[in-house]
Each structure stands twice: as structure tokens, then as C-alpha cells.
Amino acid sequence: MLLAAFRLYRAALFGFVGAVIVGSVAFIAGFFGPIIFRPEANLGPLLGIFFTGPIGTLAGTILGLLTAIVMKCIRQPSPAPYGSPAAGSPTGEA
């Protein structure tokens, strides 16, 4: 039970960190990009507030959760083949 809670916590942490990082970068690009490239467009920063910020946050959450899932699949050891000396021993020794 405790291990499952830790895995869920780790996946949520990866999702949160991904949301903060990617969402912040997308918001900054959407907010300051129109100011730099089109200074006469007074509604430009709304792009970052209403579009690129939320879309970047959602994309970062999905990317973080996928990263946690992939890392879990990579780190999970494969079972020993049937009949190998390590199959019956919990320490892996014959």
C-alpha cells in the first residue's frame, strides 16, 4: 500500500514539475513575445495569459506524467527466466 502511494506521489510530482516548467516558459513566451515583436499591439500579452500559458501548463502536466510512466517502465526489473538459478532465490544468488 505504501509503495503504491509513493508511486502515485512520484507521478503527481513529475506532473506538477512539468506543468510549472513548461507552463512558465510558454506563458513568458506568449506574454513577452508580442511585446518584443509587435510593440504596437496592445492586446498582445493576452496571448500568454489566455492561450500559451494554459496550453503549456496542460502540455507540461501530460509530459511530466508520461515521463513518470516511462521511468517506471524502465526502472522495473524484468523477472528472471524460469529455471534460472536466480528464480527461486530472493537475493539473486544460487
Coordinates of C-alpha atoms in Angstrom, one line a residue:
M1 CA 0.0 0.0 0.0
L2 CA 2.8 2.4 0.9
L3 CA 4.7 1.6 -2.3
A4 CA 1.6 2.4 -4.4
A5 CA 1.1 5.7 -2.6
F6 CA 4.8 6.6 -3.2
R7 CA 4.4 5.8 -6.9
L8 CA 1.3 7.9 -7.1
Y9 CA 3.1 10.7 -5.3
R10 CA 6.1 10.5 -7.6
A11 CA 3.9 10.6 -10.7
A12 CA 2.0 13.6 -9.3
L13 CA 5.3 15.3 -8.5
F14 CA 6.6 14.8 -12.0
G15 CA 3.3 16.1 -13.4
F16 CA 3.4 19.2 -11.2
V17 CA 7.1 20.0 -12.0
G18 CA 6.4 19.6 -15.7
A19 CA 3.4 21.9 -15.5
V20 CA 5.3 24.6 -13.7
I21 CA 8.4 24.5 -16.0
V22 CA 6.6 24.2 -19.4
G23 CA 3.7 26.4 -18.4
S24 CA 6.1 29.1 -17.2
V25 CA 8.1 29.0 -20.4
A26 CA 5.0 29.1 -22.5
F27 CA 3.5 31.9 -20.5
I28 CA 6.7 34.1 -20.7
A29 CA 7.0 33.4 -24.4
G30 CA 3.3 34.3 -25.0
F31 CA 3.4 37.3 -22.8
F32 CA 6.6 39.0 -23.8
G33 CA 6.8 37.7 -27.4
P34 CA 4.1 40.0 -28.7
I35 CA 5.6 42.9 -26.7
I36 CA 9.0 42.4 -28.4
F37 CA 7.9 41.6 -31.9
R38 CA 4.8 43.8 -32.2
P39 CA 5.0 46.7 -29.7
E40 CA 2.1 48.5 -31.2
A41 CA -0.3 45.5 -30.5
N42 CA -1.7 46.4 -27.1
L43 CA -3.6 43.1 -26.8
G44 CA -0.5 41.0 -27.4
P45 CA 0.1 40.0 -23.7
L46 CA -3.3 38.4 -23.6
L47 CA -1.9 35.6 -25.8
G48 CA 0.2 34.5 -22.9
I49 CA -2.5 34.9 -20.3
F50 CA -5.3 33.1 -22.1
F51 CA -3.6 30.7 -24.6
T52 CA 0.0 29.8 -24.3
G53 CA 0.1 29.7 -20.5
P54 CA -2.8 27.3 -20.0
I55 CA -1.9 25.2 -23.0
G56 CA 1.8 25.0 -21.8
T57 CA 0.6 24.0 -18.4
L58 CA -1.6 21.2 -19.7
A59 CA 1.2 20.0 -22.0
G60 CA 3.7 20.1 -19.2
T61 CA 1.4 18.1 -17.0
I62 CA 0.9 15.4 -19.6
L63 CA 4.7 15.4 -20.4
G64 CA 5.6 15.0 -16.7
L65 CA 3.1 12.2 -16.2
L66 CA 4.4 10.4 -19.3
T67 CA 7.9 10.8 -18.1
A68 CA 7.0 9.2 -14.7
I69 CA 5.3 6.3 -16.5
V70 CA 8.3 5.8 -18.8
M71 CA 10.8 6.0 -15.9
K72 CA 8.7 3.4 -14.0
C73 CA 8.7 1.0 -17.0
I74 CA 12.5 1.4 -17.5
R75 CA 13.3 1.0 -13.8
Q76 CA 11.1 -2.0 -13.2
P77 CA 13.4 -5.1 -13.4
S78 CA 12.3 -7.9 -15.7
P79 CA 11.6 -11.2 -13.9
A80 CA 14.3 -13.9 -14.1
P81 CA 13.7 -16.6 -16.7
Y82 CA 12.0 -19.8 -15.5
G83 CA 14.6 -22.3 -14.4
S84 CA 17.4 -19.9 -13.8
P85 CA 19.3 -20.0 -10.5
A86 CA 18.0 -16.6 -9.5
A87 CA 14.4 -17.6 -10.0
G88 CA 14.0 -19.1 -6.6
S89 CA 16.3 -17.0 -4.5
P90 CA 15.2 -13.6 -3.2
T91 CA 18.7 -12.3 -3.2
G92 CA 19.5 -13.4 -6.7
E93 CA 22.2 -15.9 -5.6
A94 CA 22.2 -19.5 -6.4

